[in-house]
PDB file of C-alpha atoms in Angstrom:
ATOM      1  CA  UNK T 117      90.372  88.017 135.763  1.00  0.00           C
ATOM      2  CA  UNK T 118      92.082  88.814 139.180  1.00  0.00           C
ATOM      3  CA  UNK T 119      93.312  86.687 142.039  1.00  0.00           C
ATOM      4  CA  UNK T 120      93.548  88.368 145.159  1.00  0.00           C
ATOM      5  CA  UNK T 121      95.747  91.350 144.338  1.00  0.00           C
ATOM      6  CA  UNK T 122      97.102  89.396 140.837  1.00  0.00           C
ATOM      7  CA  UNK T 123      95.679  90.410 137.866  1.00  0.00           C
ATOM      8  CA  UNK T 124      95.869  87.552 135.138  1.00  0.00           C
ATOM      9  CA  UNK T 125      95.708  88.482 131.192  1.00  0.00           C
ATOM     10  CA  UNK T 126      95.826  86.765 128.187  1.00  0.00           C
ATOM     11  CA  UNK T 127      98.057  88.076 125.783  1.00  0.00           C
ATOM     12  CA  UNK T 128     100.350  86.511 123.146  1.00  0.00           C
ATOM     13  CA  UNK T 129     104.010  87.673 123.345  1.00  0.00           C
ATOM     14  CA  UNK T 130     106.814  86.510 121.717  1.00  0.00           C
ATOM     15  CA  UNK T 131     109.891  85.010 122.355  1.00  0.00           C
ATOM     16  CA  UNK T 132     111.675  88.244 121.420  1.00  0.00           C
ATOM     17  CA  UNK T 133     109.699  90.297 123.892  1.00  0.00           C
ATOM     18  CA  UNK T 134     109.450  88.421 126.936  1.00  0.00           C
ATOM     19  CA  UNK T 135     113.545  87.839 126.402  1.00  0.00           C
ATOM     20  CA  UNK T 136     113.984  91.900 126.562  1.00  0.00           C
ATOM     21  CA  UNK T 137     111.907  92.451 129.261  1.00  0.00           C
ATOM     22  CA  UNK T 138     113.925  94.028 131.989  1.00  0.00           C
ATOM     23  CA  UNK T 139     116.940  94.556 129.635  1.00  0.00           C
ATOM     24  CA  UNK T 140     119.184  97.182 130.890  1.00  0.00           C
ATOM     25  CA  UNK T 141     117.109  97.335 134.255  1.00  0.00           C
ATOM     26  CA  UNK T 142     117.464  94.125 136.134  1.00  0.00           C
ATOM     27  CA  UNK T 143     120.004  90.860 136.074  1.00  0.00           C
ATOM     28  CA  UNK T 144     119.592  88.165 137.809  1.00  0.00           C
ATOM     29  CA  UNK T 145     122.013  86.104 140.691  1.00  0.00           C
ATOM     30  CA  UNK T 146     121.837  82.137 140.071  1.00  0.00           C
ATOM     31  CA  UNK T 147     123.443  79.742 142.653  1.00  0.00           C
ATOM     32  CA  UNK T 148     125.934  77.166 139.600  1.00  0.00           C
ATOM     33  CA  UNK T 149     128.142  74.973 140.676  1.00  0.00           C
ATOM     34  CA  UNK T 150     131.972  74.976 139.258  1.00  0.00           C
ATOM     35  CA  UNK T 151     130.719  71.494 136.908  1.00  0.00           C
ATOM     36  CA  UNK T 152     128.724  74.408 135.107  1.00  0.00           C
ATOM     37  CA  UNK T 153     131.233  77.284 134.787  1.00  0.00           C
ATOM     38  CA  UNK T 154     132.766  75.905 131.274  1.00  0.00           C
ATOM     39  CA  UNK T 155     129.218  76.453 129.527  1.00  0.00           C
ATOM     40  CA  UNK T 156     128.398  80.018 131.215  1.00  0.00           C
ATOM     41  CA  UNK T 157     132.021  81.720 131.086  1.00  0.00           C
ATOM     42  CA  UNK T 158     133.848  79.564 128.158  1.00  0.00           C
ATOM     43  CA  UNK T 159     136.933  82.113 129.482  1.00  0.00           C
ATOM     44  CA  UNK T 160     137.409  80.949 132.946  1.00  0.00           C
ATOM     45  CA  UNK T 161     140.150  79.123 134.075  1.00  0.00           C
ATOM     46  CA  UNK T 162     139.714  75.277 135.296  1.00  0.00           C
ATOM     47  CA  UNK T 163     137.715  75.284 138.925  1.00  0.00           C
ATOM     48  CA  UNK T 164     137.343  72.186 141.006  1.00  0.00           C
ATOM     49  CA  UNK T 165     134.438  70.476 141.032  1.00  0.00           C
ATOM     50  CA  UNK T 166     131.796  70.936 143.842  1.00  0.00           C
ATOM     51  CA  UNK T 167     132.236  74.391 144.423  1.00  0.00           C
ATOM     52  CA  UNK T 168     129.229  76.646 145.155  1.00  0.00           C
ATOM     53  CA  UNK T 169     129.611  79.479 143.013  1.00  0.00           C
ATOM     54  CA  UNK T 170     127.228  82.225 141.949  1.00  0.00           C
ATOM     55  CA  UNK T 171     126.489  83.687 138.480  1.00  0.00           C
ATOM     56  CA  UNK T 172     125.385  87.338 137.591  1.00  0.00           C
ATOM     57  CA  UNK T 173     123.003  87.243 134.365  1.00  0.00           C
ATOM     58  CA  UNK T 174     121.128  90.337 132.242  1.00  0.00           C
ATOM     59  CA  UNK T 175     117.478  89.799 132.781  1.00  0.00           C
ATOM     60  CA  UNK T 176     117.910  88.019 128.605  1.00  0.00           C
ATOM     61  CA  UNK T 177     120.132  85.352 130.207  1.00  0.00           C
ATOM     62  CA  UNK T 178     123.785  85.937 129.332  1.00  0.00           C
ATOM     63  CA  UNK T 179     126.152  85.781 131.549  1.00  0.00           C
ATOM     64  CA  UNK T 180     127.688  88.733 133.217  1.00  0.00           C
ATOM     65  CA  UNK T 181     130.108  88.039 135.976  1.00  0.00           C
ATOM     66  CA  UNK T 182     130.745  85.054 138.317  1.00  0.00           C
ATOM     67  CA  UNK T 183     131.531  85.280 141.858  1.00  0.00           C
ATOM     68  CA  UNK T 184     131.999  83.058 144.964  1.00  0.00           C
ATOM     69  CA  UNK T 185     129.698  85.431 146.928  1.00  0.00           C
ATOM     70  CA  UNK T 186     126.054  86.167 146.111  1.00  0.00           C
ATOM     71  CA  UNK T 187     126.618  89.621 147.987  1.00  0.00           C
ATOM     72  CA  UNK T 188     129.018  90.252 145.941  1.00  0.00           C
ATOM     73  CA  UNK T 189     127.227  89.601 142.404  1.00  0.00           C
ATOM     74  CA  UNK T 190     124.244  91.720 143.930  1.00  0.00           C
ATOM     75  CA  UNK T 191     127.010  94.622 144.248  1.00  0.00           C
ATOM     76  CA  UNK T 192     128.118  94.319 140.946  1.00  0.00           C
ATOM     77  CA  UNK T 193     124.374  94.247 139.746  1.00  0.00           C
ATOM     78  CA  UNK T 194     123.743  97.524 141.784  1.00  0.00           C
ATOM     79  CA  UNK T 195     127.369  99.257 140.369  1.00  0.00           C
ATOM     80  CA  UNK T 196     126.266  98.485 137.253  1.00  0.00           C
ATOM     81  CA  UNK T 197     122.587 100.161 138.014  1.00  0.00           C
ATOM     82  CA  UNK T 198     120.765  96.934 137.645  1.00  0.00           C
ATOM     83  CA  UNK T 199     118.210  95.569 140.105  1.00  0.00           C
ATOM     84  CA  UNK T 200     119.349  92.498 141.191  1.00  0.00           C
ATOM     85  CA  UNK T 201     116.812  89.214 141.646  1.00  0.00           C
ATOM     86  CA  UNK T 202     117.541  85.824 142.914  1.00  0.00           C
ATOM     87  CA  UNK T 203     116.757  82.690 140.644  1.00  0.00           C
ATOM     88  CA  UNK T 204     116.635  79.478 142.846  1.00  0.00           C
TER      89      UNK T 204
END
């Protein structure tokens, strides 16, 4: 069945799969604030709270990097050879 130019098909995939798709190819930047920066990056030092930060993710979800800049996580996603895509 198609939609205008999206094709829809069923198919059952598993957890497993759909978690590696992209893997090695593309991350993703997500807008966090500093209240979430504990659970992400255990490692990271004490931030106050309120501040907009941004986090760098593989395309299964764990963390990478975290930044102050979303430029700057989208640089370390291309260094890295990763396609970088926003999460909102």
């Amino acid at each position: 069945m198609t939609e205008g130019n999206v094709a829809y098909e069923s198919k059952n995939v598993s957890l497993e799969a759909l978690a590696s798709l992209g893997e090695g190819q593309l991350a993703y930047v997500k807008q966090i604030r500093s209240e979430d920066v504990p659970g992400l990056f255990p490692q990271a030092p004490h931030l106050a709270p309120g501040l907009k930060l941004f986090a760098l993710h593989t395309a299964s979800g764990q963390p990478i990097m975290l930044t102050d800049s979303r430029e700057a996580a989208i640089a370390n996603a291309w260094s890295n050879e990763l396609q970088a895509v926003s999460v909102h």
